[in-house]
Amino acid sequence: MKDFELMKEQKNAYLLIIAIALVMTIWSKENYFAIGFLGLIGSLFTLSSISYDEFDNGNAFLFTLPITRKGYVYEKYLFGLTIGICFIIVGMMISLIAVVINHVEVTGIFEQALPMLSMIIIALALMLPIQLKFGGEKGRIILIAIIGAIFFLGMLIKDNLQALNLTEIIQKLSEMSDVTLFLFSLLVAIVALMISLYSSVLIMEKKEF
């Protein structure tokens, strides 16, 4: 309830973000830009809610209420998934408007939205333990460093596919149907989420306020 009330207080900012997504999607003719953009923005709000909890040592007061640390962690993951999915739906509606205006086929909307769900789950699985462990300021720095390292590693792998014998694996993945690839990515995302959730619970159990 607290996080939703906090989100309601910032509704003008979110309306502005949605308006920007709408304009960018229609103007650039990237008909599915809003799906990815809003999906990630929505899930990122969970991080800001944790920062607000930590402000002025707020967690020390928060845990005097009848909630458990495990319940707190579960709520953050559930909140992040809920907001992320809601924003994906809003992004799909914006993309539908862009599709009608730009006169293209509608089928691509679902092809873009379904993989985005896996990306949101993986993003939360990566970000939440870091945020809970290191807090808002340090957490953002470490997260940027990790994302940079992943990007650098991805570029390195891309430039050395043959040397690493990954060409055949990538070719087999590209031959999968969209449904199979989505289910595979969703399975990987759920496994990552379970590991992340367990890690976050351990972090909160050991944390002192």
Coordinates of N, CA and C in Angstrom, one line a residue:
M1 N 0.8 -1.2 0.0 CA 0.0 0.0 0.0 C 0.9 1.3 0.0
K2 N 1.9 1.2 0.8 CA 2.8 2.4 0.8 C 3.5 2.7 -0.5
D3 N 3.9 1.6 -1.2 CA 4.6 1.8 -2.5 C 3.6 2.3 -3.6
F4 N 2.4 1.8 -3.5 CA 1.4 2.3 -4.5 C 1.0 3.8 -4.2
E5 N 0.9 4.1 -2.9 CA 0.6 5.5 -2.5 C 1.7 6.4 -3.0
L6 N 3.0 5.9 -2.8 CA 4.1 6.7 -3.3 C 4.1 6.9 -4.8
M7 N 3.7 5.9 -5.5 CA 3.6 6.0 -6.9 C 2.5 7.0 -7.3
K8 N 1.4 7.0 -6.6 CA 0.3 7.9 -6.9 C 0.8 9.3 -6.7
E9 N 1.7 9.6 -5.7 CA 2.2 10.9 -5.5 C 3.0 11.4 -6.7
Q10 N 3.6 10.4 -7.5 CA 4.5 10.8 -8.6 C 3.8 10.6 -9.9
K11 N 2.5 10.6 -9.9 CA 1.7 10.3 -11.1 C 2.0 11.2 -12.3
N12 N 2.3 12.5 -12.0 CA 2.6 13.4 -13.0 C 3.8 13.1 -13.8
A13 N 4.8 12.6 -13.1 CA 6.1 12.2 -13.7 C 5.8 11.0 -14.6
Y14 N 5.0 10.1 -14.2 CA 4.7 8.9 -15.0 C 3.9 9.2 -16.2
L15 N 3.0 10.1 -16.0 CA 2.2 10.6 -17.2 C 3.1 11.2 -18.2
L16 N 4.1 12.0 -17.7 CA 5.0 12.6 -18.7 C 5.8 11.6 -19.4
I17 N 6.3 10.5 -18.7 CA 7.1 9.4 -19.3 C 6.2 8.7 -20.4
I18 N 4.9 8.5 -20.1 CA 4.0 7.8 -21.0 C 3.8 8.7 -22.2
A19 N 3.7 10.0 -22.0 CA 3.5 10.9 -23.1 C 4.7 11.0 -24.0
I20 N 5.9 10.9 -23.4 CA 7.2 10.9 -24.2 C 7.3 9.6 -25.0
A21 N 6.9 8.5 -24.4 CA 6.9 7.2 -25.1 C 6.0 7.2 -26.3
L22 N 4.8 7.8 -26.1 CA 3.8 7.9 -27.2 C 4.4 8.8 -28.3
V23 N 4.9 9.9 -28.0 CA 5.4 10.8 -29.1 C 6.6 10.2 -29.8
M24 N 7.5 9.6 -29.0 CA 8.7 9.0 -29.6 C 8.3 7.8 -30.5
T25 N 7.4 7.0 -30.1 CA 6.9 5.8 -30.8 C 6.3 6.2 -32.2
I26 N 5.5 7.2 -32.1 CA 4.8 7.7 -33.4 C 5.7 8.4 -34.3
W27 N 6.5 9.3 -33.7 CA 7.4 10.2 -34.5 C 8.5 9.4 -35.1
S28 N 9.1 8.5 -34.4 CA 10.3 7.8 -34.9 C 9.9 6.6 -35.8
K29 N 8.6 6.2 -35.8 CA 8.0 5.1 -36.5 C 8.6 3.8 -36.0
E30 N 9.3 3.8 -34.8 CA 9.7 2.6 -34.1 C 8.5 2.1 -33.3
N31 N 7.6 1.3 -34.0 CA 6.3 1.1 -33.4 C 6.2 0.3 -32.1
Y32 N 7.3 -0.3 -31.7 CA 7.4 -1.1 -30.5 C 8.3 -0.5 -29.4
F33 N 8.8 0.7 -29.7 CA 9.7 1.4 -28.7 C 9.1 1.5 -27.3
A34 N 7.8 1.8 -27.3 CA 7.1 2.1 -26.0 C 7.1 0.8 -25.1
I35 N 7.0 -0.4 -25.7 CA 6.9 -1.6 -24.9 C 8.2 -1.8 -24.1
G36 N 9.4 -1.8 -24.7 CA 10.6 -1.9 -24.0 C 10.9 -0.8 -23.0
F37 N 10.7 0.4 -23.5 CA 11.0 1.6 -22.7 C 10.1 1.7 -21.4
L38 N 8.8 1.5 -21.6 CA 8.0 1.6 -20.4 C 8.1 0.4 -19.5
G39 N 8.4 -0.8 -20.1 CA 8.5 -2.0 -19.3 C 9.7 -1.8 -18.3
L40 N 10.8 -1.4 -18.8 CA 12.0 -1.2 -17.9 C 11.8 0.0 -16.9
I41 N 11.2 1.1 -17.4 CA 11.0 2.2 -16.5 C 10.1 1.8 -15.3
G42 N 9.0 1.0 -15.6 CA 8.1 0.5 -14.6 C 8.8 -0.3 -13.5
S43 N 9.6 -1.3 -14.0 CA 10.3 -2.2 -13.1 C 11.3 -1.4 -12.2
L44 N 11.9 -0.4 -12.8 CA 12.9 0.4 -12.1 C 12.4 1.2 -10.9
F45 N 11.0 1.4 -10.9 CA 10.4 2.1 -9.8 C 10.6 1.4 -8.5
T46 N 10.8 0.1 -8.5 CA 11.0 -0.7 -7.3 C 12.3 -0.2 -6.6
L47 N 13.3 0.1 -7.4 CA 14.6 0.6 -6.8 C 14.4 1.9 -6.1
S48 N 13.6 2.8 -6.7 CA 13.4 4.1 -6.0 C 12.5 3.9 -4.8
S49 N 11.6 2.9 -4.8 CA 10.9 2.7 -3.5 C 11.7 2.2 -2.4
I50 N 12.8 1.4 -2.7 CA 13.7 1.0 -1.7 C 14.5 2.2 -1.2
S51 N 14.9 3.1 -2.1 CA 15.7 4.3 -1.7 C 14.9 5.1 -0.7
Y52 N 13.6 5.3 -1.0 CA 12.7 6.0 -0.1 C 12.6 5.4 1.2
D53 N 12.6 4.0 1.3 CA 12.5 3.3 2.5 C 13.7 3.6 3.4
E54 N 14.9 3.7 2.7 CA 16.1 3.9 3.4 C 16.3 5.4 3.9
F55 N 15.6 6.3 3.3 CA 15.8 7.7 3.6 C 15.5 8.1 5.0
D56 N 16.5 8.8 5.6 CA 16.4 9.2 7.1 C 16.2 7.9 8.0
N57 N 16.9 6.9 7.6 CA 16.9 5.6 8.4 C 15.4 5.1 8.5
G58 N 14.7 5.2 7.5 CA 13.3 4.8 7.5 C 13.0 3.4 7.8
N59 N 14.0 2.5 7.4 CA 13.8 1.1 7.6 C 13.7 0.7 9.1
A60 N 14.4 1.4 9.9 CA 14.4 1.2 11.3 C 13.0 1.3 11.9
F61 N 12.3 2.3 11.4 CA 10.9 2.5 11.8 C 10.0 1.5 11.1
L62 N 10.2 1.3 9.8 CA 9.4 0.4 9.0 C 9.3 -1.0 9.6
F63 N 10.4 -1.5 10.2 CA 10.4 -2.9 10.7 C 9.9 -3.0 12.1
T64 N 9.4 -1.8 12.7 CA 8.7 -1.9 14.0 C 7.2 -2.3 13.7
L65 N 6.8 -2.1 12.4 CA 5.4 -2.5 12.0 C 5.3 -4.0 11.9
P66 N 4.1 -4.6 11.9 CA 4.0 -6.0 11.9 C 4.2 -6.6 10.5
I67 N 5.5 -6.4 10.0 CA 5.9 -7.1 8.7 C 7.2 -7.8 9.0
T68 N 7.5 -8.8 8.2 CA 8.8 -9.5 8.3 C 9.7 -9.1 7.2
R69 N 11.0 -9.3 7.4 CA 12.0 -9.0 6.4 C 11.8 -9.8 5.1
K70 N 11.4 -11.1 5.3 CA 11.1 -11.9 4.2 C 9.9 -11.4 3.4
G71 N 8.9 -11.0 4.1 CA 7.7 -10.4 3.5 C 8.0 -9.1 2.7
Y72 N 9.0 -8.3 3.3 CA 9.4 -7.1 2.6 C 10.0 -7.4 1.3
V73 N 10.9 -8.4 1.3 CA 11.6 -8.8 0.0 C 10.6 -9.3 -1.0
Y74 N 9.7 -10.2 -0.6 CA 8.7 -10.7 -1.5 C 7.8 -9.5 -2.1
E75 N 7.5 -8.6 -1.3 CA 6.7 -7.4 -1.7 C 7.4 -6.7 -2.8
K76 N 8.7 -6.4 -2.7 CA 9.5 -5.7 -3.6 C 9.5 -6.4 -5.0
Y77 N 9.7 -7.7 -5.0 CA 9.7 -8.5 -6.2 C 8.3 -8.4 -6.9
L78 N 7.3 -8.7 -6.1 CA 5.9 -8.7 -6.6 C 5.5 -7.3 -7.1
F79 N 5.9 -6.3 -6.4 CA 5.6 -4.9 -6.8 C 6.3 -4.6 -8.1
G80 N 7.6 -5.0 -8.2 CA 8.3 -4.7 -9.5 C 7.8 -5.4 -10.7
L81 N 7.4 -6.7 -10.5 CA 6.7 -7.4 -11.6 C 5.4 -6.9 -12.0
T82 N 4.6 -6.5 -11.0 CA 3.3 -5.9 -11.2 C 3.4 -4.6 -12.0
I83 N 4.2 -3.7 -11.6 CA 4.3 -2.4 -12.3 C 5.0 -2.6 -13.6
G84 N 6.0 -3.5 -13.7 CA 6.6 -3.8 -15.0 C 5.6 -4.3 -16.0
I85 N 4.7 -5.3 -15.6 CA 3.7 -5.8 -16.5 C 2.7 -4.8 -16.9
C86 N 2.3 -4.0 -15.9 CA 1.3 -3.0 -16.2 C 1.8 -2.0 -17.2
F87 N 3.1 -1.6 -17.1 CA 3.7 -0.7 -18.1 C 3.9 -1.3 -19.4
I88 N 4.1 -2.6 -19.5 CA 4.2 -3.3 -20.8 C 2.8 -3.2 -21.5
I89 N 1.8 -3.4 -20.7 CA 0.4 -3.3 -21.3 C 0.2 -1.9 -21.8
V90 N 0.6 -0.9 -21.0 CA 0.4 0.5 -21.5 C 1.3 0.7 -22.8
G91 N 2.5 0.1 -22.8 CA 3.3 0.2 -24.0 C 2.7 -0.5 -25.2
M92 N 2.0 -1.6 -25.0 CA 1.3 -2.3 -26.1 C 0.2 -1.4 -26.6
M93 N -0.5 -0.8 -25.7 CA -1.6 0.1 -26.2 C -1.1 1.3 -27.0
I94 N 0.1 1.9 -26.6 CA 0.7 2.9 -27.3 C 1.2 2.4 -28.7
S95 N 1.8 1.2 -28.7 CA 2.2 0.6 -29.9 C 1.1 0.3 -30.9
L96 N -0.1 -0.1 -30.3 CA -1.2 -0.3 -31.2 C -1.7 1.0 -31.8
I97 N -1.6 2.1 -31.1 CA -1.9 3.4 -31.7 C -1.0 3.8 -32.8
A98 N 0.3 3.5 -32.6 CA 1.3 3.8 -33.6 C 1.2 2.9 -34.8
V99 N 0.8 1.7 -34.6 CA 0.5 0.7 -35.7 C -0.6 1.2 -36.6
V100 N -1.7 1.7 -35.9 CA -2.8 2.2 -36.7 C -2.4 3.5 -37.5
I101 N -1.7 4.4 -36.8 CA -1.3 5.6 -37.5 C -0.3 5.4 -38.6
N102 N 0.7 4.4 -38.4 CA 1.7 4.2 -39.4 C 1.3 3.1 -40.4
H103 N 0.2 2.5 -40.3 CA -0.4 1.5 -41.2 C 0.5 0.3 -41.4
V104 N 0.9 -0.4 -40.3 CA 1.7 -1.6 -40.3 C 0.9 -2.7 -39.6
E105 N 1.4 -4.0 -39.7 CA 0.7 -5.1 -39.1 C 0.8 -5.1 -37.6
V106 N -0.2 -5.7 -37.0 CA -0.4 -5.7 -35.5 C 0.4 -6.8 -34.9
T107 N 0.7 -7.9 -35.6 CA 1.2 -9.1 -35.0 C 2.5 -8.9 -34.3
G108 N 3.4 -7.9 -34.7 CA 4.6 -7.7 -34.1 C 4.6 -7.2 -32.6
I109 N 3.4 -6.7 -32.2 CA 3.3 -6.2 -30.8 C 3.5 -7.3 -29.8
F110 N 2.9 -8.5 -30.0 CA 3.1 -9.6 -29.1 C 4.5 -10.2 -29.2
E111 N 5.1 -10.2 -30.4 CA 6.4 -10.7 -30.5 C 7.4 -9.8 -29.8
Q112 N 7.1 -8.6 -29.5 CA 8.0 -7.7 -28.8 C 7.7 -7.7 -27.3
A113 N 6.4 -7.9 -26.9 CA 6.0 -7.8 -25.5 C 6.4 -9.1 -24.8
L114 N 6.3 -10.2 -25.4 CA 6.6 -11.5 -24.6 C 8.0 -11.6 -24.2
P115 N 9.0 -11.3 -25.1 CA 10.4 -11.3 -24.6 C 10.7 -10.3 -23.5
M116 N 10.0 -9.1 -23.6 CA 10.2 -8.1 -22.6 C 9.8 -8.5 -21.2
L117 N 8.9 -9.4 -21.1 CA 8.6 -10.0 -19.8 C 9.8 -10.7 -19.2
S118 N 10.5 -11.5 -20.0 CA 11.7 -12.2 -19.5 C 12.7 -11.2 -19.1
M119 N 12.9 -10.1 -19.9 CA 13.9 -9.1 -19.6 C 13.6 -8.4 -18.3
I120 N 12.3 -8.1 -18.0 CA 12.0 -7.4 -16.8 C 12.3 -8.3 -15.6
I121 N 12.0 -9.6 -15.7 CA 12.3 -10.6 -14.6 C 13.8 -10.6 -14.4
I122 N 14.6 -10.7 -15.4 CA 16.1 -10.8 -15.3 C 16.6 -9.5 -14.7
A123 N 16.0 -8.3 -15.2 CA 16.5 -7.0 -14.6 C 16.2 -6.9 -13.1
L124 N 15.1 -7.4 -12.7 CA 14.7 -7.3 -11.3 C 15.6 -8.3 -10.5
A125 N 15.9 -9.5 -11.1 CA 16.7 -10.5 -10.4 C 18.2 -9.9 -10.2
L126 N 18.6 -9.1 -11.2 CA 19.9 -8.5 -11.1 C 20.0 -7.3 -10.1
M127 N 19.0 -6.5 -10.2 CA 19.0 -5.2 -9.5 C 18.7 -5.2 -8.1
L128 N 17.7 -6.0 -7.7 CA 17.1 -5.9 -6.3 C 18.2 -6.4 -5.3
P129 N 18.9 -7.5 -5.5 CA 19.9 -7.9 -4.4 C 20.9 -6.8 -4.2
I130 N 21.4 -6.2 -5.3 CA 22.4 -5.2 -5.3 C 21.9 -4.0 -4.5
Q131 N 20.6 -3.6 -4.8 CA 20.0 -2.4 -4.1 C 19.9 -2.7 -2.6
L132 N 19.4 -3.9 -2.3 CA 19.2 -4.2 -0.9 C 20.5 -4.4 -0.1
K133 N 21.5 -4.8 -0.8 CA 22.8 -5.0 -0.1 C 23.6 -3.7 0.1
F134 N 23.6 -2.9 -0.9 CA 24.5 -1.7 -0.9 C 23.8 -0.4 -0.7
G135 N 22.4 -0.4 -0.8 CA 21.7 0.8 -0.7 C 21.6 1.6 -2.0
G136 N 21.0 2.7 -1.9 CA 20.7 3.5 -3.1 C 21.9 4.0 -3.9
E137 N 22.8 4.8 -3.2 CA 23.9 5.4 -3.9 C 24.9 4.4 -4.4
K138 N 25.4 3.6 -3.5 CA 26.4 2.6 -3.9 C 25.8 1.5 -4.8
G139 N 24.6 1.2 -4.6 CA 23.9 0.2 -5.4 C 23.9 0.6 -6.9
R140 N 23.6 1.9 -7.1 CA 23.5 2.4 -8.5 C 24.9 2.4 -9.2
I141 N 25.9 2.7 -8.4 CA 27.3 2.7 -9.0 C 27.7 1.3 -9.4
I142 N 27.4 0.3 -8.4 CA 27.8 -1.1 -8.7 C 27.0 -1.6 -9.8
L143 N 25.7 -1.3 -9.9 CA 24.8 -1.7 -11.0 C 25.3 -1.2 -12.3
I144 N 25.7 0.0 -12.4 CA 26.2 0.6 -13.7 C 27.5 -0.2 -14.1
A145 N 28.3 -0.4 -13.1 CA 29.6 -1.2 -13.4 C 29.3 -2.6 -13.9
I146 N 28.3 -3.2 -13.3 CA 28.0 -4.6 -13.7 C 27.4 -4.6 -15.1
I147 N 26.5 -3.6 -15.4 CA 25.9 -3.5 -16.7 C 27.0 -3.2 -17.8
G148 N 27.9 -2.4 -17.4 CA 29.1 -2.1 -18.3 C 29.9 -3.3 -18.6
A149 N 30.2 -4.1 -17.5 CA 31.0 -5.3 -17.6 C 30.2 -6.3 -18.5
I150 N 28.9 -6.4 -18.4 CA 28.1 -7.4 -19.2 C 28.2 -6.9 -20.6
F151 N 28.0 -5.6 -20.9 CA 28.0 -5.1 -22.2 C 29.4 -5.4 -22.9
F152 N 30.5 -5.1 -22.1 CA 31.8 -5.4 -22.6 C 32.1 -6.8 -22.9
L153 N 31.6 -7.7 -22.0 CA 31.7 -9.2 -22.2 C 30.9 -9.6 -23.4
G154 N 29.7 -9.0 -23.6 CA 28.9 -9.4 -24.8 C 29.6 -9.0 -26.1
M155 N 30.2 -7.8 -26.1 CA 31.0 -7.4 -27.3 C 32.2 -8.3 -27.6
L156 N 32.8 -8.7 -26.5 CA 34.0 -9.5 -26.6 C 33.6 -10.9 -27.2
I157 N 32.5 -11.5 -26.6 CA 32.0 -12.7 -27.1 C 31.6 -12.6 -28.6
K158 N 30.9 -11.5 -28.9 CA 30.4 -11.3 -30.3 C 31.6 -11.3 -31.3
D159 N 32.7 -10.7 -30.9 CA 33.9 -10.6 -31.8 C 34.7 -11.9 -31.8
N160 N 34.4 -12.8 -30.9 CA 35.2 -14.1 -30.9 C 34.3 -15.3 -30.9
L161 N 33.2 -15.3 -31.7 CA 32.2 -16.4 -31.7 C 32.9 -17.7 -32.2
Q162 N 33.6 -17.6 -33.2 CA 34.3 -18.8 -33.8 C 35.3 -19.4 -32.9
A163 N 36.1 -18.5 -32.3 CA 37.2 -19.0 -31.4 C 36.6 -19.7 -30.1
L164 N 35.4 -19.2 -29.7 CA 34.8 -19.8 -28.5 C 33.8 -20.9 -28.8
N165 N 33.7 -21.3 -30.1 CA 32.9 -22.3 -30.6 C 31.4 -22.1 -30.2
L166 N 31.0 -20.9 -30.3 CA 29.6 -20.5 -30.0 C 28.7 -20.3 -31.2
T167 N 29.3 -20.4 -32.4 CA 28.5 -20.2 -33.7 C 27.4 -21.2 -33.8
E168 N 27.7 -22.5 -33.6 CA 26.7 -23.5 -33.7 C 25.5 -23.3 -32.7
I169 N 25.9 -22.9 -31.5 CA 24.8 -22.8 -30.5 C 23.9 -21.6 -30.8
I170 N 24.5 -20.5 -31.3 CA 23.7 -19.3 -31.7 C 22.8 -19.7 -32.9
Q171 N 23.4 -20.5 -33.8 CA 22.6 -20.9 -35.0 C 21.4 -21.7 -34.6
K172 N 21.6 -22.6 -33.6 CA 20.5 -23.5 -33.2 C 19.4 -22.7 -32.5
L173 N 19.9 -21.7 -31.7 CA 18.9 -20.8 -31.0 C 18.1 -20.0 -32.0
S174 N 18.7 -19.5 -33.1 CA 18.0 -18.8 -34.1 C 17.0 -19.6 -34.9
E175 N 17.2 -20.9 -34.9 CA 16.3 -21.8 -35.6 C 15.1 -22.2 -34.8
M176 N 15.1 -21.9 -33.5 CA 14.0 -22.1 -32.6 C 12.8 -21.3 -33.0
S177 N 11.6 -21.8 -32.8 CA 10.4 -21.0 -33.1 C 10.3 -19.9 -32.0
D178 N 9.5 -18.9 -32.3 CA 9.3 -17.8 -31.3 C 8.8 -18.3 -30.0
V179 N 7.9 -19.2 -30.0 CA 7.3 -19.7 -28.8 C 8.3 -20.5 -28.0
T180 N 9.1 -21.4 -28.6 CA 10.1 -22.1 -27.9 C 11.1 -21.2 -27.3
L181 N 11.6 -20.2 -28.1 CA 12.6 -19.3 -27.6 C 12.1 -18.5 -26.4
F182 N 10.8 -18.1 -26.5 CA 10.2 -17.3 -25.4 C 10.1 -18.2 -24.1
L183 N 9.7 -19.4 -24.3 CA 9.6 -20.3 -23.1 C 10.9 -20.6 -22.5
F184 N 11.9 -20.8 -23.4 CA 13.3 -21.0 -22.9 C 13.8 -19.8 -22.1
S185 N 13.6 -18.6 -22.7 CA 14.1 -17.4 -22.0 C 13.3 -17.1 -20.7
L186 N 12.0 -17.5 -20.7 CA 11.2 -17.3 -19.5 C 11.7 -18.3 -18.4
L187 N 12.0 -19.5 -18.8 CA 12.5 -20.5 -17.8 C 13.8 -20.0 -17.2
V188 N 14.7 -19.5 -18.0 CA 16.0 -19.0 -17.6 C 15.7 -17.8 -16.6
A189 N 14.8 -16.9 -17.0 CA 14.5 -15.8 -16.2 C 13.9 -16.2 -14.8
I190 N 13.0 -17.2 -14.8 CA 12.4 -17.6 -13.5 C 13.5 -18.3 -12.6
V191 N 14.4 -19.0 -13.2 CA 15.5 -19.6 -12.4 C 16.3 -18.5 -11.8
A192 N 16.6 -17.5 -12.6 CA 17.4 -16.4 -12.1 C 16.7 -15.6 -11.0
L193 N 15.3 -15.5 -11.2 CA 14.5 -14.8 -10.2 C 14.5 -15.6 -8.8
M194 N 14.4 -16.9 -8.9 CA 14.4 -17.7 -7.7 C 15.7 -17.6 -6.9
I195 N 16.8 -17.6 -7.6 CA 18.1 -17.5 -7.0 C 18.3 -16.1 -6.4
S196 N 17.8 -15.1 -7.2 CA 17.9 -13.7 -6.7 C 17.0 -13.5 -5.5
L197 N 15.8 -14.1 -5.4 CA 14.9 -13.9 -4.3 C 15.5 -14.6 -3.1
Y198 N 16.1 -15.7 -3.2 CA 16.7 -16.4 -2.1 C 17.9 -15.5 -1.5
S199 N 18.7 -15.0 -2.5 CA 19.8 -14.1 -2.1 C 19.4 -12.9 -1.3
S200 N 18.3 -12.3 -1.8 CA 17.8 -11.0 -1.2 C 17.2 -11.3 0.2
V201 N 16.6 -12.4 0.4 CA 16.1 -12.8 1.7 C 17.3 -12.9 2.7
L202 N 18.3 -13.6 2.2 CA 19.5 -13.7 3.1 C 20.1 -12.4 3.4
I203 N 20.2 -11.5 2.4 CA 20.7 -10.1 2.6 C 19.9 -9.4 3.7
M204 N 18.6 -9.4 3.6 CA 17.7 -8.7 4.5 C 17.8 -9.3 5.9
E205 N 17.9 -10.6 6.0 CA 17.9 -11.2 7.3 C 19.2 -10.8 8.1
K206 N 20.3 -10.6 7.4 CA 21.6 -10.2 8.0 C 21.8 -8.7 8.2
K207 N 20.9 -7.9 7.6 CA 21.1 -6.5 7.5 C 20.7 -5.9 8.9
E208 N 21.5 -4.9 9.3 CA 21.2 -4.2 10.6 C 20.8 -2.7 10.3
F209 N 19.9 -2.2 11.0 CA 19.4 -0.9 10.8 C 19.6 0.0 12.1

